[in-house]
Amino acid sequence: MNISRSNYEIYMIDFLDGKLNQPETDLFMQFLEANPDLQDELIDIRDAKIEPSSVRFNSKKILKKSEILNFEGNLFEEECIAYIENDLNLAQKSDFINNIREDSNLVTQYKQFKQTKFIADKNIQFTNKNSLKKRETTGISRKILYMVSSAAATVIIAVSFLFVFQNTSKIENTFAEADFDSLMKQKIKAEQLSIEKSILSQMKLLKPPVIVAEARNRNSITVTPIVQTNELVAENKREIQQPIEIISKEIQTVKVNSIITTYTQPILYATNYQQDNFSEYKSIPNYFKNQIAEGINSLEFPKEKVNLFSFLKRGLEGLGRLTETDVKLDKEFNENGDLTAYVYTSDLISFRREVKK
Amino acid sequence: MTSQEYNICVDKYSDNVFRFVLKQIKDEDKAKDIVQDTYEKLWIKASTVSYEKAKSYLFTAAYHTMIDSIRKDKRNTEFEEIHESMFTNDQETPDLKEQLNEALNRLPEIQKSVILLRDYEGYSYSEIGEITNLNEQQVKVYIYRGRLALKKYIGQLETLI
């Protein structure tokens, strides 16, 4: 080892760092004694040593990446967002605030993140709320309401059919009977009166009976005159007959005085009482009423058990007869006789509703 | 749900749904149509949706209806945006609200929706996930990405200023 003035700095720094062994140190000390001006330089270099600083880099999170989220931002940005989203607990929030407090750059970034929070503008309102609302029902579900309404409507229709046409048929029958009877009786009476009148008038025209002969019965006191009169002939000889009982089922189409009714089944109360221009028929409403009454009478309604289902069934059948459509409401039973379903059939629609157990 | 409860939902939530949709659709008439359709869907399902779940159902239905509408109009929207950007003066200095709206419009639809559901209605990540058919983690990521994008846009504007 040869220390000279051209390479002494290296040995000087190694000496200050403590890297020289003992023989090298002794040799270096001998060199310094031979060159006293370099001893001051050694002292200066020794005193120029810098102590390590205590300053810390607090923004490491800016450099770090998220370990949990697949998030492109750094750890600081994630913490900012987590703080805003309230995803941090109290301790974490406290640490966060302490970490950014001393760094204005971090505070600025946090404020920018805070500004990304949207606030709803209450002035924006949907103005046409009434167009969205529906009519309220009073606590009863729509389903039940529909069922009850349908049943009530059917019952009302069925009962109205029964009531109206039953009464109507009674009234109509009464009217028919009264009408026919009274009319016929009136007519017969009138005819009788006219005949009597004509007879009387005829009789008035006749000469008083002439006693042609006296039948004398010598032995009798009374004398029986033999009266010869002309044959009494009424002007209009009528064959008076008793009015026959009219049976509605025996109504037939009858041609009366060349007047043909326009109904397919004209209703005429025909008699063998010949009367000019006398005929009786019913109007169109009466025709329909008669048809329905006839239909209802054929159903044997009073004999069946009366319940809601029977009301519905008869009401629908009556409606079907009136509209000349096929409408039926029936029940289906299984092998054990248990009710399984209700079946509704019509010309337009058919459906089957199973009975829930 | 009874019809009375349904009508209560109209009063309580129609404004919220309208705001949520309008913020993204930007067309008042279309937003009203979407609100109408949404409530009609709720009415049809009234027998199966409970009153407590009505709000969630409304936002779910509104979100999906809105997305369908957006995708249907997407071609026209992109065309307009391209042409509008040609005339935008980047040196303008709008206020913060306009900055945010502008930034929001630049976000993808899903990020826009989840951020608005979070900020406007205060839904949790799981609730937003139910509405948008995402899991909780996906919702969180979309919100974080959206906020980052919004912050960067605001930061860029402030730097220019």
Short mmCIF file of C-alpha atoms in Angstrom, two decimals:
data_model
loop_
_atom_site.label_atom_id
_atom_site.label_comp_id
_atom_site.label_asym_id
_atom_site.label_seq_id
_atom_site.Cartn_x
_atom_site.Cartn_y
_atom_site.Cartn_z
CA MET A 1 0.00 0.00 0.00
CA ASN A 2 1.58 3.23 -1.15
CA ILE A 3 -0.10 6.44 0.00
CA SER A 4 0.81 9.62 -1.92
CA ARG A 5 -0.62 13.11 -2.42
CA SER A 6 -2.38 11.87 -5.60
CA ASN A 7 -4.49 9.16 -3.92
CA TYR A 8 -4.70 10.22 -0.26
CA GLU A 9 -8.46 11.24 -0.47
CA ILE A 10 -9.51 7.62 -0.90
CA TYR A 11 -7.58 6.56 2.21
CA MET A 12 -8.89 9.61 4.08
CA ILE A 13 -12.55 8.68 3.40
CA ASP A 14 -11.90 4.98 4.22
CA PHE A 15 -10.26 6.12 7.46
CA LEU A 16 -13.31 8.26 8.36
CA ASP A 17 -15.64 5.37 7.48
CA GLY A 18 -13.53 2.98 9.60
CA LYS A 19 -12.70 0.74 6.76
CA LEU A 20 -8.89 0.71 7.16
CA ASN A 21 -7.29 -2.15 9.13
CA GLN A 22 -4.57 -1.48 11.70
CA PRO A 23 -1.48 -1.65 9.46
CA GLU A 24 -3.23 0.59 6.89
CA THR A 25 -4.25 3.02 9.62
CA ASP A 26 -0.64 3.19 10.94
CA LEU A 27 0.61 3.83 7.44
CA PHE A 28 -2.02 6.56 6.89
CA MET A 29 -1.05 8.26 10.18
CA GLN A 30 2.59 8.28 9.15
CA PHE A 31 1.58 9.93 5.84
CA LEU A 32 -0.40 12.64 7.71
CA GLU A 33 2.63 13.37 9.97
CA ALA A 34 4.76 13.79 6.83
CA ASN A 35 2.06 16.13 5.33
CA PRO A 36 0.73 18.38 8.14
CA ASP A 37 -1.42 20.53 5.75
CA LEU A 38 -3.58 17.52 4.99
CA GLN A 39 -4.48 17.11 8.71
CA ASP A 40 -6.71 20.24 8.55
CA GLU A 41 -8.39 18.85 5.47
CA LEU A 42 -9.11 15.61 7.34
CA ILE A 43 -10.75 17.61 10.18
CA ASP A 44 -12.92 19.59 7.73
CA ILE A 45 -14.14 16.51 5.99
CA ARG A 46 -14.98 14.85 9.32
CA ASP A 47 -17.07 17.83 10.47
CA ALA A 48 -18.95 18.10 7.17
CA LYS A 49 -20.96 14.88 7.84
CA ILE A 50 -24.77 15.33 7.41
CA GLU A 51 -27.11 13.73 9.92
CA PRO A 52 -30.15 11.83 8.52
CA SER A 53 -33.37 13.88 8.42
CA SER A 54 -36.63 12.95 10.21
CA VAL A 55 -38.82 14.16 7.36
CA ARG A 56 -41.45 11.55 6.18
CA PHE A 57 -43.29 11.14 2.85
CA ASN A 58 -46.90 11.03 3.86
CA SER A 59 -48.40 10.55 0.42
CA LYS A 60 -47.45 6.95 -0.01
CA LYS A 61 -51.11 6.11 -0.64
CA ILE A 62 -50.98 8.11 -3.80
CA LEU A 63 -48.37 5.69 -4.99
CA LYS A 64 -50.02 2.52 -3.73
CA LYS A 65 -52.62 0.58 -5.60
CA SER A 66 -55.86 -0.84 -4.28
CA GLU A 67 -55.51 -4.31 -2.88
CA ILE A 68 -59.23 -5.06 -2.68
CA LEU A 69 -61.12 -3.39 -5.49
CA ASN A 70 -60.36 -3.75 -9.16
CA PHE A 71 -60.04 -0.03 -9.16
CA GLU A 72 -57.85 2.00 -11.45
CA GLY A 73 -57.24 4.73 -8.90
CA ASN A 74 -54.58 4.71 -6.21
CA LEU A 75 -55.12 3.93 -2.55
CA PHE A 76 -55.62 7.55 -1.55
CA GLU A 77 -58.36 8.04 -4.14
CA GLU A 78 -60.03 4.87 -2.95
CA GLU A 79 -59.93 6.13 0.63
CA CYS A 80 -61.38 9.47 -0.41
CA ILE A 81 -64.28 7.79 -2.15
CA ALA A 82 -64.74 5.38 0.75
CA TYR A 83 -64.87 8.34 3.13
CA ILE A 84 -67.52 10.03 0.96
CA GLU A 85 -69.50 6.80 0.56
CA ASN A 86 -69.38 6.27 4.34
CA ASP A 87 -67.63 2.93 3.90
CA LEU A 88 -65.03 3.66 6.64
CA ASN A 89 -65.49 3.07 10.34
CA LEU A 90 -64.80 5.82 12.88
CA ALA A 91 -61.15 4.88 13.43
CA GLN A 92 -60.45 4.73 9.72
CA LYS A 93 -62.13 8.09 9.20
CA SER A 94 -60.06 9.62 11.93
CA ASP A 95 -56.83 8.26 10.40
CA PHE A 96 -57.84 9.54 7.01
CA ILE A 97 -58.43 13.07 8.27
CA ASN A 98 -55.14 13.06 10.17
CA ASN A 99 -53.27 11.82 7.13
CA ILE A 100 -54.44 14.49 4.77
CA ARG A 101 -54.55 17.38 7.21
CA GLU A 102 -50.94 18.45 6.73
CA ASP A 103 -50.85 18.04 2.97
CA SER A 104 -52.67 20.75 1.04
CA ASN A 105 -52.50 18.78 -2.17
CA LEU A 106 -54.32 15.88 -0.58
CA VAL A 107 -56.89 18.22 0.94
CA THR A 108 -57.55 19.72 -2.49
CA GLN A 109 -58.05 16.30 -4.00
CA TYR A 110 -60.40 15.29 -1.20
CA LYS A 111 -62.50 18.40 -1.78
CA GLN A 112 -62.76 17.61 -5.46
CA PHE A 113 -64.02 14.14 -4.63
CA LYS A 114 -66.56 15.62 -2.26
CA GLN A 115 -67.93 17.76 -5.09
CA THR A 116 -68.84 14.67 -7.09
CA LYS A 117 -71.73 13.96 -4.71
CA PHE A 118 -75.05 14.78 -6.42
CA ILE A 119 -77.97 16.38 -4.61
CA ALA A 120 -81.51 15.86 -5.90
CA ASP A 121 -83.20 19.00 -7.18
CA LYS A 122 -86.53 19.09 -5.35
CA ASN A 123 -87.88 21.57 -7.88
CA ILE A 124 -88.04 18.82 -10.46
CA GLN A 125 -91.42 17.20 -9.88
CA PHE A 126 -93.77 14.94 -11.81
CA THR A 127 -96.72 17.24 -12.29
CA ASN A 128 -99.39 14.87 -13.63
CA LYS A 129 -99.74 12.56 -10.63
CA ASN A 130 -103.49 12.23 -10.99
CA SER A 131 -103.05 10.49 -14.33
CA LEU A 132 -101.15 7.73 -12.53
CA LYS A 133 -103.65 7.17 -9.74
CA LYS A 134 -106.32 4.50 -9.73
CA ARG A 135 -109.78 4.52 -8.21
CA GLU A 136 -109.68 3.32 -4.64
CA THR A 137 -111.62 0.32 -3.39
CA THR A 138 -112.67 0.29 0.24
CA GLY A 139 -110.50 -2.42 1.63
CA ILE A 140 -111.93 -5.18 -0.51
CA SER A 141 -109.64 -6.80 -2.99
CA ARG A 142 -110.51 -6.35 -6.62
CA LYS A 143 -110.85 -10.03 -7.15
CA ILE A 144 -113.51 -10.45 -4.51
CA LEU A 145 -115.30 -7.35 -5.71
CA TYR A 146 -115.48 -8.67 -9.25
CA MET A 147 -116.80 -12.02 -8.08
CA VAL A 148 -119.46 -10.49 -5.87
CA SER A 149 -120.50 -8.00 -8.57
CA SER A 150 -120.80 -10.75 -11.16
CA ALA A 151 -122.83 -12.97 -8.87
CA ALA A 152 -125.10 -10.09 -7.85
CA ALA A 153 -125.70 -9.10 -11.47
CA THR A 154 -126.56 -12.66 -12.45
CA VAL A 155 -128.90 -13.06 -9.50
CA ILE A 156 -130.64 -9.80 -10.32
CA ILE A 157 -131.04 -10.82 -13.97
CA ALA A 158 -132.34 -14.27 -13.03
CA VAL A 159 -134.77 -12.97 -10.42
CA SER A 160 -136.00 -10.22 -12.71
CA PHE A 161 -136.68 -12.74 -15.43
CA LEU A 162 -138.61 -14.94 -13.04
CA PHE A 163 -140.51 -12.13 -11.44
CA VAL A 164 -141.37 -10.17 -14.50
CA PHE A 165 -142.37 -12.99 -16.76
CA GLN A 166 -144.09 -15.03 -14.11
CA ASN A 167 -146.24 -12.10 -13.14
CA THR A 168 -146.60 -11.08 -16.72
CA SER A 169 -147.83 -14.52 -17.70
CA LYS A 170 -150.31 -14.46 -14.85
CA ILE A 171 -151.49 -11.03 -15.78
CA GLU A 172 -151.47 -11.89 -19.43
CA ASN A 173 -153.34 -15.08 -18.87
CA THR A 174 -155.83 -13.30 -16.74
CA PHE A 175 -156.11 -10.62 -19.29
CA ALA A 176 -156.44 -13.16 -22.04
CA GLU A 177 -159.07 -15.05 -20.21
CA ALA A 178 -160.87 -11.93 -19.20
CA ASP A 179 -160.46 -10.45 -22.59
CA PHE A 180 -161.63 -13.51 -24.42
CA ASP A 181 -164.36 -14.37 -22.06
CA SER A 182 -165.70 -10.91 -21.73
CA LEU A 183 -165.43 -10.21 -25.40
CA MET A 184 -166.99 -13.44 -26.37
CA LYS A 185 -169.70 -13.06 -23.84
CA GLN A 186 -170.30 -9.54 -24.95
CA LYS A 187 -170.44 -10.63 -28.52
CA ILE A 188 -172.72 -13.51 -27.82
CA LYS A 189 -174.95 -11.33 -25.75
CA ALA A 190 -174.99 -8.70 -28.43
CA GLU A 191 -175.87 -11.29 -30.98
CA GLN A 192 -178.57 -12.65 -28.81
CA LEU A 193 -179.99 -9.19 -28.35
CA SER A 194 -179.83 -8.48 -32.04
CA ILE A 195 -181.53 -11.74 -32.78
CA GLU A 196 -184.19 -11.04 -30.23
CA LYS A 197 -184.65 -7.60 -31.66
CA SER A 198 -184.94 -8.91 -35.11
CA ILE A 199 -187.39 -11.50 -33.97
CA LEU A 200 -189.42 -8.90 -32.24
CA SER A 201 -189.34 -6.70 -35.24
CA GLN A 202 -190.42 -9.57 -37.38
CA MET A 203 -193.14 -10.37 -35.03
CA LYS A 204 -194.39 -6.82 -35.12
CA LEU A 205 -194.67 -6.98 -38.83
CA LEU A 206 -196.75 -10.05 -38.71
CA LYS A 207 -200.39 -9.73 -38.72
CA PRO A 208 -202.14 -10.74 -35.71
CA PRO A 209 -202.73 -14.35 -35.78
CA VAL A 210 -205.84 -15.29 -37.52
CA ILE A 211 -208.01 -17.75 -35.97
CA VAL A 212 -208.51 -20.08 -38.77
CA ALA A 213 -210.64 -22.39 -37.07
CA GLU A 214 -211.96 -23.08 -33.83
CA ALA A 215 -211.25 -26.24 -32.50
CA ARG A 216 -214.20 -26.90 -30.65
CA ASN A 217 -214.26 -29.36 -28.15
CA ARG A 218 -217.86 -29.68 -27.35
CA ASN A 219 -217.07 -31.19 -24.27
CA SER A 220 -214.39 -28.65 -23.19
CA ILE A 221 -214.75 -25.30 -21.89
CA THR A 222 -211.48 -23.90 -23.10
CA VAL A 223 -211.04 -23.31 -26.63
CA THR A 224 -207.71 -23.72 -28.05
CA PRO A 225 -207.34 -21.42 -30.97
CA ILE A 226 -205.36 -22.62 -33.81
CA VAL A 227 -203.02 -19.86 -34.67
CA GLN A 228 -201.43 -19.69 -37.95
CA THR A 229 -198.46 -17.54 -38.08
CA ASN A 230 -195.93 -16.98 -40.60
CA GLU A 231 -192.67 -18.69 -40.08
CA LEU A 232 -190.49 -16.50 -38.01
CA VAL A 233 -187.24 -15.94 -39.70
CA ALA A 234 -184.61 -13.80 -38.15
CA GLU A 235 -182.79 -11.48 -40.38
CA ASN A 236 -179.51 -13.02 -39.62
CA LYS A 237 -179.72 -16.46 -38.45
CA ARG A 238 -176.89 -17.27 -36.22
CA GLU A 239 -175.79 -20.47 -34.81
CA ILE A 240 -175.18 -19.58 -31.24
CA GLN A 241 -172.67 -21.67 -29.57
CA GLN A 242 -170.98 -21.61 -26.26
CA PRO A 243 -167.48 -20.18 -26.34
CA ILE A 244 -164.93 -22.94 -26.32
CA GLU A 245 -162.10 -23.00 -23.89
CA ILE A 246 -158.93 -21.75 -25.46
CA ILE A 247 -155.87 -23.86 -24.93
CA SER A 248 -152.71 -21.93 -25.71
CA LYS A 249 -150.85 -24.93 -26.99
CA GLU A 250 -153.44 -25.51 -29.63
CA ILE A 251 -153.03 -22.18 -31.21
CA GLN A 252 -152.78 -22.58 -34.93
CA THR A 253 -152.25 -20.33 -37.79
CA VAL A 254 -155.62 -19.25 -39.04
CA LYS A 255 -156.47 -17.21 -41.97
CA VAL A 256 -159.19 -14.81 -41.13
CA ASN A 257 -160.77 -12.66 -43.76
CA SER A 258 -157.69 -12.97 -45.91
CA ILE A 259 -155.64 -11.25 -43.26
CA ILE A 260 -152.42 -13.09 -42.71
CA THR A 261 -150.47 -12.21 -39.65
CA THR A 262 -146.81 -11.45 -39.91
CA TYR A 263 -145.72 -13.59 -37.00
CA THR A 264 -144.14 -16.95 -37.50
CA GLN A 265 -146.50 -18.27 -34.92
CA PRO A 266 -149.37 -15.91 -34.93
CA ILE A 267 -151.35 -16.05 -31.87
CA LEU A 268 -155.05 -16.24 -32.55
CA TYR A 269 -157.75 -17.28 -30.34
CA ALA A 270 -159.79 -19.01 -32.95
CA THR A 271 -163.29 -20.03 -32.37
CA ASN A 272 -165.96 -21.58 -34.49
CA TYR A 273 -168.00 -18.57 -33.69
CA GLN A 274 -168.24 -16.82 -36.91
CA GLN A 275 -168.08 -13.18 -36.56
CA ASP A 276 -167.22 -10.81 -39.29
CA ASN A 277 -163.82 -9.24 -38.78
CA PHE A 278 -163.42 -10.76 -35.40
CA SER A 279 -160.05 -12.04 -34.62
CA GLU A 280 -157.69 -11.61 -31.76
CA TYR A 281 -153.99 -11.68 -31.76
CA LYS A 282 -151.30 -10.39 -29.60
CA SER A 283 -148.70 -7.69 -30.18
CA ILE A 284 -144.96 -8.23 -30.57
CA PRO A 285 -144.06 -7.63 -26.89
CA ASN A 286 -146.78 -10.09 -25.93
CA TYR A 287 -145.32 -12.55 -28.34
CA PHE A 288 -141.93 -12.42 -26.66
CA LYS A 289 -143.40 -12.55 -23.20
CA ASN A 290 -145.39 -15.58 -24.15
CA GLN A 291 -142.31 -17.29 -25.55
CA ILE A 292 -140.29 -16.67 -22.39
CA ALA A 293 -143.11 -17.67 -20.11
CA GLU A 294 -143.52 -20.82 -22.15
CA GLY A 295 -139.82 -21.46 -21.84
CA ILE A 296 -139.73 -20.86 -18.12
CA ASN A 297 -142.78 -23.02 -17.55
CA SER A 298 -141.06 -25.87 -19.29
CA LEU A 299 -138.04 -25.70 -16.98
CA GLU A 300 -139.79 -27.07 -13.95
CA PHE A 301 -138.11 -24.37 -11.94
CA PRO A 302 -140.14 -24.60 -8.77
CA LYS A 303 -139.33 -28.25 -8.41
CA GLU A 304 -135.55 -27.72 -8.29
CA LYS A 305 -133.50 -26.80 -5.24
CA VAL A 306 -133.17 -23.05 -5.06
CA ASN A 307 -129.63 -21.78 -4.50
CA LEU A 308 -127.22 -19.31 -6.01
CA PHE A 309 -126.03 -21.75 -8.63
CA SER A 310 -129.57 -22.56 -9.75
CA PHE A 311 -130.39 -18.86 -9.96
CA LEU A 312 -127.35 -18.31 -12.13
CA LYS A 313 -128.10 -21.32 -14.26
CA ARG A 314 -131.73 -20.36 -14.89
CA GLY A 315 -130.95 -16.75 -15.38
CA LEU A 316 -128.39 -17.60 -18.06
CA GLU A 317 -130.69 -20.09 -19.74
CA GLY A 318 -133.50 -17.57 -19.81
CA LEU A 319 -131.11 -15.06 -21.30
CA GLY A 320 -130.08 -17.62 -23.87
CA ARG A 321 -133.67 -18.32 -24.87
CA LEU A 322 -134.38 -14.65 -25.22
CA THR A 323 -131.34 -14.06 -27.42
CA GLU A 324 -131.68 -17.43 -29.16
CA THR A 325 -128.17 -18.44 -28.17
CA ASP A 326 -126.92 -21.51 -26.43
CA VAL A 327 -125.79 -20.54 -22.92
CA LYS A 328 -125.15 -23.13 -20.28
CA LEU A 329 -123.71 -23.30 -16.79
CA ASP A 330 -122.95 -26.76 -15.48
CA LYS A 331 -121.07 -28.55 -12.74
CA GLU A 332 -118.46 -31.28 -13.15
CA PHE A 333 -118.05 -34.09 -10.65
CA ASN A 334 -115.35 -36.71 -10.14
CA GLU A 335 -115.77 -40.42 -9.57
CA ASN A 336 -116.46 -39.87 -5.91
CA GLY A 337 -119.22 -37.42 -6.66
CA ASP A 338 -117.20 -34.44 -5.51
CA LEU A 339 -117.61 -31.16 -7.29
CA THR A 340 -114.48 -30.48 -9.37
CA ALA A 341 -115.30 -27.63 -11.66
CA TYR A 342 -117.85 -25.20 -13.06
CA VAL A 343 -118.21 -25.08 -16.82
CA TYR A 344 -119.66 -22.15 -18.76
CA THR A 345 -120.40 -22.59 -22.45
CA SER A 346 -121.86 -20.21 -24.97
CA ASP A 347 -121.66 -19.46 -28.67
CA LEU A 348 -118.99 -16.83 -28.12
CA ILE A 349 -116.86 -18.13 -25.25
CA SER A 350 -116.41 -21.18 -23.09
CA PHE A 351 -114.37 -21.64 -19.95
CA ARG A 352 -113.89 -24.06 -17.11
CA ARG A 353 -113.12 -22.99 -13.56
CA GLU A 354 -111.78 -25.65 -11.24
CA VAL A 355 -112.95 -25.77 -7.67
CA LYS A 356 -110.10 -25.43 -5.22
CA LYS A 357 -110.13 -27.84 -2.34
CA MET B 1 -101.03 -3.93 -2.46
CA THR B 2 -104.37 -2.16 -2.39
CA SER B 3 -105.28 0.64 -4.73
CA GLN B 4 -105.01 3.04 -1.81
CA GLU B 5 -101.42 1.96 -1.20
CA TYR B 6 -100.75 2.24 -4.93
CA ASN B 7 -101.95 5.83 -4.94
CA ILE B 8 -99.76 6.58 -1.93
CA CYS B 9 -96.82 5.26 -3.95
CA VAL B 10 -97.73 7.71 -6.70
CA ASP B 11 -97.54 10.62 -4.29
CA LYS B 12 -94.38 9.45 -2.56
CA TYR B 13 -92.17 8.20 -5.34
CA SER B 14 -93.26 9.62 -8.71
CA ASP B 15 -91.05 12.72 -8.25
CA ASN B 16 -88.06 10.58 -7.32
CA VAL B 17 -88.46 8.26 -10.28
CA PHE B 18 -89.00 11.21 -12.59
CA ARG B 19 -85.82 12.95 -11.40
CA PHE B 20 -83.80 9.78 -11.70
CA VAL B 21 -84.95 9.18 -15.26
CA LEU B 22 -84.84 12.82 -16.38
CA LYS B 23 -81.25 13.18 -15.21
CA GLN B 24 -80.21 10.49 -17.66
CA ILE B 25 -82.71 10.83 -20.48
CA LYS B 26 -82.56 14.63 -20.72
CA ASP B 27 -85.94 14.55 -22.51
CA GLU B 28 -88.85 15.58 -20.29
CA ASP B 29 -91.54 14.01 -22.48
CA LYS B 30 -89.74 10.71 -22.70
CA ALA B 31 -89.07 10.77 -18.98
CA LYS B 32 -92.80 11.28 -18.32
CA ASP B 33 -93.63 8.38 -20.64
CA ILE B 34 -91.21 6.16 -18.79
CA VAL B 35 -92.74 7.14 -15.46
CA GLN B 36 -96.21 6.35 -16.83
CA ASP B 37 -95.07 2.96 -18.13
CA THR B 38 -93.36 2.20 -14.85
CA TYR B 39 -96.42 2.87 -12.76
CA GLU B 40 -98.60 0.93 -15.18
CA LYS B 41 -96.31 -2.05 -14.68
CA LEU B 42 -96.62 -1.67 -10.93
CA TRP B 43 -100.41 -1.55 -11.20
CA ILE B 44 -100.49 -4.72 -13.26
CA LYS B 45 -98.34 -6.42 -10.63
CA ALA B 46 -100.12 -4.82 -7.70
CA SER B 47 -101.44 -8.12 -6.41
CA THR B 48 -97.93 -9.59 -6.15
CA VAL B 49 -95.84 -6.56 -5.11
CA SER B 50 -96.11 -5.50 -1.49
CA TYR B 51 -96.24 -1.87 -0.42
CA GLU B 52 -92.84 -2.16 1.29
CA LYS B 53 -91.19 -3.35 -1.93
CA ALA B 54 -92.95 -0.87 -4.17
CA LYS B 55 -90.18 1.72 -4.27
CA SER B 56 -87.57 -0.83 -5.19
CA TYR B 57 -89.88 -2.28 -7.86
CA LEU B 58 -90.50 1.18 -9.31
CA PHE B 59 -86.82 2.01 -9.63
CA THR B 60 -86.04 -1.40 -11.08
CA ALA B 61 -88.75 -1.09 -13.69
CA ALA B 62 -87.85 2.51 -14.44
CA TYR B 63 -84.17 1.67 -14.77
CA HIS B 64 -84.76 -1.14 -17.27
CA THR B 65 -87.31 0.82 -19.26
CA MET B 66 -84.93 3.74 -19.37
CA ILE B 67 -82.01 1.61 -20.51
CA ASP B 68 -84.13 0.15 -23.31
CA SER B 69 -85.10 3.64 -24.38
CA ILE B 70 -81.52 4.87 -24.28
CA ARG B 71 -80.23 1.98 -26.33
CA LYS B 72 -82.99 2.47 -28.85
CA ASP B 73 -82.02 6.11 -29.30
CA LYS B 74 -78.30 5.56 -28.95
CA ARG B 75 -77.44 6.07 -32.61
CA ASN B 76 -79.14 9.41 -32.79
CA THR B 77 -77.67 10.43 -29.43
CA GLU B 78 -74.11 9.65 -30.49
CA PHE B 79 -74.56 11.57 -33.71
CA GLU B 80 -75.76 14.61 -31.81
CA GLU B 81 -72.95 14.41 -29.28
CA ILE B 82 -70.31 14.27 -32.00
CA HIS B 83 -71.69 17.29 -33.72
CA GLU B 84 -72.21 19.19 -30.48
CA SER B 85 -68.62 18.62 -29.42
CA MET B 86 -67.45 20.40 -32.56
CA PHE B 87 -69.01 23.60 -31.37
CA THR B 88 -68.12 23.37 -27.68
CA ASN B 89 -65.84 26.08 -26.46
CA ASP B 90 -63.45 24.34 -24.12
CA GLN B 91 -62.29 27.61 -22.72
CA GLU B 92 -65.66 28.40 -21.16
CA THR B 93 -65.86 28.35 -17.35
CA PRO B 94 -69.22 26.95 -16.29
CA ASP B 95 -70.18 26.74 -12.67
CA LEU B 96 -69.82 23.57 -10.63
CA LYS B 97 -73.33 22.24 -11.21
CA GLU B 98 -72.98 22.46 -14.94
CA GLN B 99 -69.53 20.92 -14.68
CA LEU B 100 -70.95 18.01 -12.80
CA ASN B 101 -73.81 17.53 -15.23
CA GLU B 102 -71.42 17.63 -18.12
CA ALA B 103 -69.16 15.16 -16.37
CA LEU B 104 -72.12 12.90 -15.59
CA ASN B 105 -73.17 12.85 -19.23
CA ARG B 106 -69.75 11.55 -20.16
CA LEU B 107 -70.04 8.55 -17.90
CA PRO B 108 -71.20 5.14 -19.15
CA GLU B 109 -74.89 4.48 -18.51
CA ILE B 110 -74.33 1.97 -15.76
CA GLN B 111 -72.01 4.26 -13.80
CA LYS B 112 -74.43 7.14 -14.23
CA SER B 113 -77.34 5.06 -12.95
CA VAL B 114 -75.60 3.62 -9.91
CA ILE B 115 -74.24 7.02 -8.85
CA LEU B 116 -77.67 8.64 -9.12
CA LEU B 117 -79.34 5.79 -7.23
CA ARG B 118 -76.68 6.20 -4.54
CA ASP B 119 -76.83 10.00 -4.28
CA TYR B 120 -80.51 10.70 -5.00
CA GLU B 121 -82.13 7.82 -3.15
CA GLY B 122 -79.43 6.70 -0.73
CA TYR B 123 -79.69 3.06 -1.76
CA SER B 124 -77.13 0.63 -0.40
CA TYR B 125 -74.81 -1.31 -2.70
CA SER B 126 -76.94 -4.42 -2.36
CA GLU B 127 -80.17 -2.56 -3.12
CA ILE B 128 -78.61 -0.95 -6.17
CA GLY B 129 -77.44 -4.39 -7.19
CA GLU B 130 -80.99 -5.72 -7.06
CA ILE B 131 -82.26 -2.85 -9.16
CA THR B 132 -79.55 -3.08 -11.80
CA ASN B 133 -78.98 -6.84 -11.77
CA LEU B 134 -75.40 -6.51 -10.50
CA ASN B 135 -73.68 -7.92 -7.46
CA GLU B 136 -72.57 -5.73 -4.58
CA GLN B 137 -68.91 -5.69 -5.57
CA GLN B 138 -69.70 -4.66 -9.12
CA VAL B 139 -71.86 -1.80 -7.88
CA LYS B 140 -69.06 -0.60 -5.62
CA VAL B 141 -66.52 -0.68 -8.43
CA TYR B 142 -68.81 1.23 -10.80
CA ILE B 143 -69.46 3.90 -8.18
CA TYR B 144 -65.77 4.27 -7.41
CA ARG B 145 -64.85 4.45 -11.08
CA GLY B 146 -67.61 6.96 -11.71
CA ARG B 147 -66.52 9.22 -8.88
CA LEU B 148 -62.92 9.03 -10.04
CA ALA B 149 -63.90 10.04 -13.55
CA LEU B 150 -66.03 12.92 -12.25
CA LYS B 151 -63.22 14.14 -10.01
CA LYS B 152 -60.68 14.04 -12.80
CA TYR B 153 -62.99 16.05 -15.05
CA ILE B 154 -63.50 18.67 -12.38
CA GLY B 155 -59.79 18.70 -11.64
CA GLN B 156 -58.95 19.25 -15.29
CA LEU B 157 -61.31 22.23 -15.47
CA GLU B 158 -59.83 23.76 -12.33
CA THR B 159 -56.36 23.32 -13.73
CA LEU B 160 -57.38 25.15 -16.89
CA ILE B 161 -58.80 27.94 -14.83
#
